[in-house]
Coordinates of C-alpha atoms in Angstrom, one line a residue:
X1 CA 11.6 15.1 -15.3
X2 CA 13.6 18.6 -14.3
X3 CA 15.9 17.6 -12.1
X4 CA 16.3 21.0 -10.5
X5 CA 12.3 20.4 -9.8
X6 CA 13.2 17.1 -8.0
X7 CA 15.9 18.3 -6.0
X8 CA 13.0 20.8 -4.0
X9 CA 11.4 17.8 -3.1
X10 CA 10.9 16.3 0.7
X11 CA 9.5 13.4 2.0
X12 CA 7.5 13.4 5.4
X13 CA 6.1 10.2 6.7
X14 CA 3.5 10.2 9.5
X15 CA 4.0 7.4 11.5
X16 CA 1.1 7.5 14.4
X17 CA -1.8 5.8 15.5
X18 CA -2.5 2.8 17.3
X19 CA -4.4 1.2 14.6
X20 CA -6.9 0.1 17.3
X21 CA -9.1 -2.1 15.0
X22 CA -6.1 -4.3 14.4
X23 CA -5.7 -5.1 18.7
X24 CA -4.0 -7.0 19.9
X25 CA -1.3 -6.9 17.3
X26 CA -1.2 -3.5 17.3
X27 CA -1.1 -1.6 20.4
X28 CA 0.4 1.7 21.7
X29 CA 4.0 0.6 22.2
X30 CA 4.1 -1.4 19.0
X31 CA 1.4 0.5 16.4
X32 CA 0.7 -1.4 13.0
X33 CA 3.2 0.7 11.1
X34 CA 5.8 -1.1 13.2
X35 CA 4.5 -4.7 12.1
X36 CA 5.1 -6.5 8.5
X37 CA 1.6 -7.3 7.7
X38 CA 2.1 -7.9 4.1
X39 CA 4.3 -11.5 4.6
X40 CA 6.6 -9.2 2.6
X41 CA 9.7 -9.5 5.0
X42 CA 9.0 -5.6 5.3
X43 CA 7.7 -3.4 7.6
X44 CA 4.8 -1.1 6.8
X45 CA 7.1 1.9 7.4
X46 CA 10.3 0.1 6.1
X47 CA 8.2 0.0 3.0
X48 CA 6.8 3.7 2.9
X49 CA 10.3 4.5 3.6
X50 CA 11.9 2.3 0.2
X51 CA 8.9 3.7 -2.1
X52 CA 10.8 7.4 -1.4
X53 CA 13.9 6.9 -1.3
X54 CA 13.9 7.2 -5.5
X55 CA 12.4 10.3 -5.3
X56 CA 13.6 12.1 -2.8
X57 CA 17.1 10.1 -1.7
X58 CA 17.9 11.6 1.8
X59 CA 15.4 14.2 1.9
X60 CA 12.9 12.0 4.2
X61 CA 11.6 13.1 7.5
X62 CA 9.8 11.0 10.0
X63 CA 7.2 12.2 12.3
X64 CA 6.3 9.9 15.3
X65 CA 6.2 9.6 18.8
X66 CA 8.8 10.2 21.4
X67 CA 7.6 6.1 22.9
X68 CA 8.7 4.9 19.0
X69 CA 12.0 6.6 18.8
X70 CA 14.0 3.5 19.7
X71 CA 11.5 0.9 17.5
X72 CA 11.8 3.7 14.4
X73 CA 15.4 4.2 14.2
X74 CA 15.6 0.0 14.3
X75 CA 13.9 0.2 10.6
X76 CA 15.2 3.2 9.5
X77 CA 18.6 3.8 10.5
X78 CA 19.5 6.0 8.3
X79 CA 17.5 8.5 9.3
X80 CA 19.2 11.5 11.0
X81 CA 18.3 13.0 13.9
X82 CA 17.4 16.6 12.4
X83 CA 14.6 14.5 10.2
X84 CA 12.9 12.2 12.5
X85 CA 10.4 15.0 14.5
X86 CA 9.5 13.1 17.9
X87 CA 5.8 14.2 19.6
X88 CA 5.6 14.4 23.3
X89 CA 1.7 13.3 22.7
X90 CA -0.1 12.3 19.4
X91 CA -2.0 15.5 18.5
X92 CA -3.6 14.5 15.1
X93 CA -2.5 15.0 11.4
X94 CA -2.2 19.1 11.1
X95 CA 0.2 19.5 14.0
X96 CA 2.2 16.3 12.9
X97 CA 2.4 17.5 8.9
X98 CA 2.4 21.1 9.8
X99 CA 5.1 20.6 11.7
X100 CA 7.3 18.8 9.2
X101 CA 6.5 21.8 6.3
X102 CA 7.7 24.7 8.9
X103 CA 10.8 23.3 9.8
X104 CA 11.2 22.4 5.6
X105 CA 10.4 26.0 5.2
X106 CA 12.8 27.7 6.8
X107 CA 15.3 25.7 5.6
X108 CA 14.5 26.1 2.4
X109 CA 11.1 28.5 1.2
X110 CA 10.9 26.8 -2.4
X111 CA 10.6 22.9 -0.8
X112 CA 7.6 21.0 -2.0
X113 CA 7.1 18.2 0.4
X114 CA 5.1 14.9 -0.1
X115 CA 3.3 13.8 2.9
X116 CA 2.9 9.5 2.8
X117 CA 1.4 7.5 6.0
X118 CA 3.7 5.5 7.3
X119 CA 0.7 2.1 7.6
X120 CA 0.0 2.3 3.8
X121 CA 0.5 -1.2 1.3
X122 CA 0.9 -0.3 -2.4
X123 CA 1.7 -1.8 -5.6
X124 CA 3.2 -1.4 -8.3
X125 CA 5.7 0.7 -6.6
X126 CA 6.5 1.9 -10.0
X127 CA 3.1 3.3 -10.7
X128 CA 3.1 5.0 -7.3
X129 CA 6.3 6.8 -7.6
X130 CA 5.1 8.2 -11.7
X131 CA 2.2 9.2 -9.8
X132 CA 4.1 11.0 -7.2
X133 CA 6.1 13.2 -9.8
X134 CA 2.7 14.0 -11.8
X135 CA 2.2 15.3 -8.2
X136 CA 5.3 16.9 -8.1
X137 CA 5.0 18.7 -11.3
X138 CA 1.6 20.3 -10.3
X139 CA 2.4 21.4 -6.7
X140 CA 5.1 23.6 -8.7
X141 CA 2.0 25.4 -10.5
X142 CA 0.9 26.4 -6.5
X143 CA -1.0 23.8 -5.8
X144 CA -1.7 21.3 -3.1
X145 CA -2.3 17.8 -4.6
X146 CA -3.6 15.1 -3.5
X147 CA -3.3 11.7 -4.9
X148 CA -6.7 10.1 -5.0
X149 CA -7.6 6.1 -5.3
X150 CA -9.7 4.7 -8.1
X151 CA -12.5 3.5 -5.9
X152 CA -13.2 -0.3 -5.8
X153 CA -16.1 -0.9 -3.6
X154 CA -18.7 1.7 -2.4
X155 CA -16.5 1.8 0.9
X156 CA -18.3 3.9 3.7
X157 CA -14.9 4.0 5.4
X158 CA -12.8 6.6 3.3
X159 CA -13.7 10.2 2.8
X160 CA -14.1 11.6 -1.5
X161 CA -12.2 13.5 -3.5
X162 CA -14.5 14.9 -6.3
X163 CA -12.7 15.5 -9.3
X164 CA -13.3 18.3 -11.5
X165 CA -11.7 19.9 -15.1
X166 CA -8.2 18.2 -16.2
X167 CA -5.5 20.7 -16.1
X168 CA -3.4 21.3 -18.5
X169 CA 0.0 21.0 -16.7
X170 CA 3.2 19.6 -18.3
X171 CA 4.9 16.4 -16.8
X172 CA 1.2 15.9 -15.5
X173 CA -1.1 14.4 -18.2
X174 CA -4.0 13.0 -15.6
X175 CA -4.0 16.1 -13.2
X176 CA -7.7 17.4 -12.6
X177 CA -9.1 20.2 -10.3
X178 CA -11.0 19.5 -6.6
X179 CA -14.0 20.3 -6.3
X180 CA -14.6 19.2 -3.0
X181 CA -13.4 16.7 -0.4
X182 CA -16.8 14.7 0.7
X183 CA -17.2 13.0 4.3
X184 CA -17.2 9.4 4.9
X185 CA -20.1 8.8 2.9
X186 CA -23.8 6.5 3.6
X187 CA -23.5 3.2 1.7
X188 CA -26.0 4.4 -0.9
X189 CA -24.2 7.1 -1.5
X190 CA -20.8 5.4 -1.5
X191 CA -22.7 3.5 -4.2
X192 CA -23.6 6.9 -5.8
X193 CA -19.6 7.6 -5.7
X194 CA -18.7 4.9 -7.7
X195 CA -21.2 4.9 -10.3
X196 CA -20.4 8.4 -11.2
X197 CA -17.1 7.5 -11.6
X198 CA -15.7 11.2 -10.7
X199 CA -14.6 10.5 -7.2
X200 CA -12.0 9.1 -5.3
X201 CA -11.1 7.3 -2.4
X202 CA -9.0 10.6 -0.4
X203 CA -6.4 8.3 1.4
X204 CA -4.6 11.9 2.9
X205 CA -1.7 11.5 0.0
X206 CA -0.6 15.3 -0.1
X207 CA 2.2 16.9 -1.9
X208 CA 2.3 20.9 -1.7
X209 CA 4.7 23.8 -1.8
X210 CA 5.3 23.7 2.2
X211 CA 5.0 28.0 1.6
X212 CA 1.3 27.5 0.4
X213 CA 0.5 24.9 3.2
X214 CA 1.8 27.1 5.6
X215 CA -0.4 29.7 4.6
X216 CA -3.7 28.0 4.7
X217 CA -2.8 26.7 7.7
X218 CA -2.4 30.2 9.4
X219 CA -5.8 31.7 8.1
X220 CA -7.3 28.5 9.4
X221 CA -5.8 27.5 12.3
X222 CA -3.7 30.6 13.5
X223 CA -3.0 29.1 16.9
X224 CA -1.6 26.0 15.9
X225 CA 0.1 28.0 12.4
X226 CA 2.3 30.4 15.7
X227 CA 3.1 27.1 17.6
X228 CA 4.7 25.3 14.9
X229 CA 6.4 27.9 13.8
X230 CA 8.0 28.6 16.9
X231 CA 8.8 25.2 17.2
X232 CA 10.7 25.4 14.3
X233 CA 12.6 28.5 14.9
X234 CA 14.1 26.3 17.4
X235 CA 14.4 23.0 15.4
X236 CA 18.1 23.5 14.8
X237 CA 19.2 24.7 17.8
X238 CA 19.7 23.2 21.0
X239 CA 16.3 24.8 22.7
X240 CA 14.7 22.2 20.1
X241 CA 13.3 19.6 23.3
X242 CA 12.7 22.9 25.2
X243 CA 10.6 24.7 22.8
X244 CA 8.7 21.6 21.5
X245 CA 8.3 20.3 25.4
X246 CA 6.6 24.0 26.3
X247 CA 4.6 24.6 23.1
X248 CA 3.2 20.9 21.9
X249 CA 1.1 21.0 25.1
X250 CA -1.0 24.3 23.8
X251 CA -1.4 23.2 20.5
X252 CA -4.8 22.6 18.9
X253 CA -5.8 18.9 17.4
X254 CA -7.3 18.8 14.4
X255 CA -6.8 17.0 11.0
X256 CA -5.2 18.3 8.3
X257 CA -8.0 17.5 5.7
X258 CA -10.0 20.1 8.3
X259 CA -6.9 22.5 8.7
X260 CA -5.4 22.8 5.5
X261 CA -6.9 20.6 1.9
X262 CA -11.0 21.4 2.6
X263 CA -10.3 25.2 2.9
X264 CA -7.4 25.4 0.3
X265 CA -10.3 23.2 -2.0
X266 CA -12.3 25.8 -1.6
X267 CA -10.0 28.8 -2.9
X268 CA -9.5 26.6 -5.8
X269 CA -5.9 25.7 -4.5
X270 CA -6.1 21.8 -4.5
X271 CA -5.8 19.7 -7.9
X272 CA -5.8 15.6 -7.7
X273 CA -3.7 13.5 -9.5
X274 CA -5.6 9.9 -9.6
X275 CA -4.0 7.0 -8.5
X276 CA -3.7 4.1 -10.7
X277 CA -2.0 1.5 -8.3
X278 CA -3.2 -1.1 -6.0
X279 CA -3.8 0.5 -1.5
X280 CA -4.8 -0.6 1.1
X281 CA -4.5 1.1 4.7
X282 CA -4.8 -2.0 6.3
X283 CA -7.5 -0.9 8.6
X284 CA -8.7 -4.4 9.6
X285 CA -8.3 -7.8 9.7
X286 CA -10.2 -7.9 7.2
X287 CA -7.4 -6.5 5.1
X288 CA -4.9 -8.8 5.8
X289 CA -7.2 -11.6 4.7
X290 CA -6.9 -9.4 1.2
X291 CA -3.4 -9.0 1.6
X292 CA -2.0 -12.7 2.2
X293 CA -2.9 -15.0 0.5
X294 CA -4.8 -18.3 2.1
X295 CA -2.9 -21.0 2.5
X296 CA -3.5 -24.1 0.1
X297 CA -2.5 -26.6 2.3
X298 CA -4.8 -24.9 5.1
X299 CA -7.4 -22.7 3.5
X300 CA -6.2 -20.1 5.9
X301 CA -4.7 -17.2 5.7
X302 CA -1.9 -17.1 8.5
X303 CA 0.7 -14.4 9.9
X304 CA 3.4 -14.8 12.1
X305 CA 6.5 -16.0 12.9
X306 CA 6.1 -20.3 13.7
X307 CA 2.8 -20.5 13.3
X308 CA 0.8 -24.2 13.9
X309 CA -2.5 -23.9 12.9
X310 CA -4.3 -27.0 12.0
X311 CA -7.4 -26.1 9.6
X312 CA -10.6 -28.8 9.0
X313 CA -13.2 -27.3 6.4
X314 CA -12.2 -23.7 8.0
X315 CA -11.1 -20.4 6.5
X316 CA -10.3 -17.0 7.2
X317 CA -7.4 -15.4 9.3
X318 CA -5.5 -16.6 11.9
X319 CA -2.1 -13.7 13.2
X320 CA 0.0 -15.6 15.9
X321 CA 3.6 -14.9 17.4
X322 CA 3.3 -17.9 20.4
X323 CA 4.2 -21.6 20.2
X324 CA 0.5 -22.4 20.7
X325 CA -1.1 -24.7 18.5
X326 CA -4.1 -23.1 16.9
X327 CA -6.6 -25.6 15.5
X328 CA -10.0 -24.2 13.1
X329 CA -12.5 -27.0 12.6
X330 CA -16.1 -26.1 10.8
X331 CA -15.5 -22.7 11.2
X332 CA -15.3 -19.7 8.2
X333 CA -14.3 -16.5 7.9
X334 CA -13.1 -16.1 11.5
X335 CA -10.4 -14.0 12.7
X336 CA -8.0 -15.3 15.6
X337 CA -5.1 -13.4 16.7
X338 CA -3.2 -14.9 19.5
X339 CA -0.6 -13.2 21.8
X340 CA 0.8 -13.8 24.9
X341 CA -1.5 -11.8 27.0
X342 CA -4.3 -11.1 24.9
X343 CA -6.6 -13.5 22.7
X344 CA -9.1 -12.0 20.0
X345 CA -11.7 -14.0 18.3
X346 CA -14.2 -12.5 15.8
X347 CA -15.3 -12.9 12.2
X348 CA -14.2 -10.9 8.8
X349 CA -17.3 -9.7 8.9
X350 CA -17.1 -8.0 12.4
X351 CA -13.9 -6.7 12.0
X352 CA -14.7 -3.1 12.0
X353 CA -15.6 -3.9 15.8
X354 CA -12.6 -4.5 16.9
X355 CA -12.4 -0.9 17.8
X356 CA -15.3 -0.5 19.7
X357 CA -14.1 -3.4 21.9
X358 CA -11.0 -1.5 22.8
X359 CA -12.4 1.9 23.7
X360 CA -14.7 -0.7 26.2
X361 CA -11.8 -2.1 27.7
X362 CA -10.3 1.5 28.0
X363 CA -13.4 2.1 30.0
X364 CA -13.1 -0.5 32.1
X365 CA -9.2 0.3 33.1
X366 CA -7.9 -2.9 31.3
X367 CA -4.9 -0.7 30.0
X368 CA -2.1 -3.4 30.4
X369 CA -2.8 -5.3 27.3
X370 CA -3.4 -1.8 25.2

């Protein structure tokens, strides 16, 4: 590949979100992107970090908040302090991404950046990255790419992607038009999706000339477009904290699917390049069953640092970080996860819930364990 083409390219890893449906592993002051949920030794944003570093060596920026400053430069030391953006107040994906491409922009006008969540498990790597500088190769035609996921199940949890023509753009064989992006779809018609076979899962991979994100962002969302800007006038000077601490408060929250890749889609400015390798967002614990395997000796699947669990004709999921010991007898598919101050119980199957249970508590002003 050009190496003058992959010297214009920037990292940006997102690195927000509770993950509320994995509570109470994950919580505010220690969100799932913080945790190694894999069994891999790694972080989820170690990781993320490690699958960039071959394409873009140095030239990765973290955006997070100002509570995870501390707990982010733990795993990523080498970050420096001019690419690791710090919110006041999470303020969803376009302020957080549009953020990241002004301040690339007015260092450099010709960057293409390549936006990764930081709570993401992939494999092979090597697939990943080849995808990444298909991605690369077509965002320097003046597009905004996203890299979509082969579906596997008719998931009703993802939004679509739905492809179109291939294009004919060299170094990027499998690159094909949008059409649209489709809302989290019905269960029939998730089924629909994957029978058809020309959509994919959008899992908010997006790699774009940070000059042509910029400018759908300011005929969509002026507003936030003049904030982040300003914002990144100041970036390199030392009314940075100043200008960030005035402006973030006034800034409209929306996603960037909304902001930016639905309108762009429809000027015919977004292509896909579809993604061959193994994700998982690791939205549940659900997922983590998927993702660690059960153990033979148990027939669970367990996470943590010294766990004792003691299994009898059991299976399913047990996450622990205490001393307790954890015994499953006649039970399947359940889910414990045990911490000091909070206990969950559920099923595999329920899951999915575990967010509703939280916003409840929220309700009820039991914010200490959130």
């Amino acid at each position: 590949m050009n190496a003058e083409l992959m010297a214009r390219f920037h990292g940006v890893i997102p690195a927000g979100g509770v993950g509320t449906r994995l509570w109470p592993l994950s919580r505010a002051a220690a969100p799932k992107f913080l945790h190694d949920l894999t069994g891999s030794g790694s972080t989820l944003i170690r990781a993320t970090y490690e699958r960039l570093i071959p394409l873009a060596g140095e030239n990765i920026m973290v955006v997070t908040g100002r509570a995870h400053r501390a707990a982010v430069l733990a795993q990523l030391p080498e970050i420096s302090d001019l690419n690791l953006v710090l919110e006041p107040d999470p303020k969803d994906s376009a302020a957080a991404i549009g953020l990241a491409a002004a301040i690339l922009y007015l260092r450099n006008p010709e960057t293409i950046m390549g936006s990764f969540a930081a709570d993401q498990v992939i494999v092979p790597v090597e697939v990943f990255q080849e995808s990444v500088r298909e991605a690369i190769c077509t965002a320097a035609t003046g597009k905004i790419v996203t890299i979509g996921i082969r579906p596997t199940t008719p998931s009703t949890g993802f939004g679509y992607i739905r492809a179109g023509e291939k294009l004919q753009v060299s170094g990027a064989p499998t690159a094909r038009d949008v059409v649209e992006f489709v809302e989290k779809p019905n269960e029939d018609t998730a089924r629909r999706y994957l029978a058809d076979g020309g959509y994919l899962w959008n899992a908010g991979m997006f790699v774009a000339p940070v000059a042509l994100m910029l400018k759908h962002l300011q005929r969509s969302e002026p507003v936030l477009y003049a904030g982040l800007m300003e914002i990144a006038q100041a970036w390199e000077t030392g009314d940075r904290v100043q200008a960030i601490n005035r402006i973030w408060p006034t800034l409209p929250k929306t996603a960037i699917d909304y902001a930016v890749a639905e309108p762009a889609a429809a000027a015919g400015d977004v292509a896909v390049i579809p993604g061959v390798f193994n994700w998982d967002d690791v939205g549940d614990f659900a997922a983590i069953g998927r993702l660690n395997p059960a153990s033979e000796k148990t027939g669970v699947t367990v996470v943590g640092g010294n766990p004792r669990v003691y299994s009898d004709n059991a299976t399913g999921v047990v996450v622990t970080d205490s001393k307790r010991v954890i015994a499953l007898i006649g039970i399947h598919d359940v889910v414990v996860v045990d911490t000091p101050d909070a206990l969950l119980v559920t099923t595999k199957e329920h899951a999915q819930s575990v967010k509703a249970t939280v916003e409840k508590l929220k309700e009820e002003g039991v914010v200490d364990v959130l």
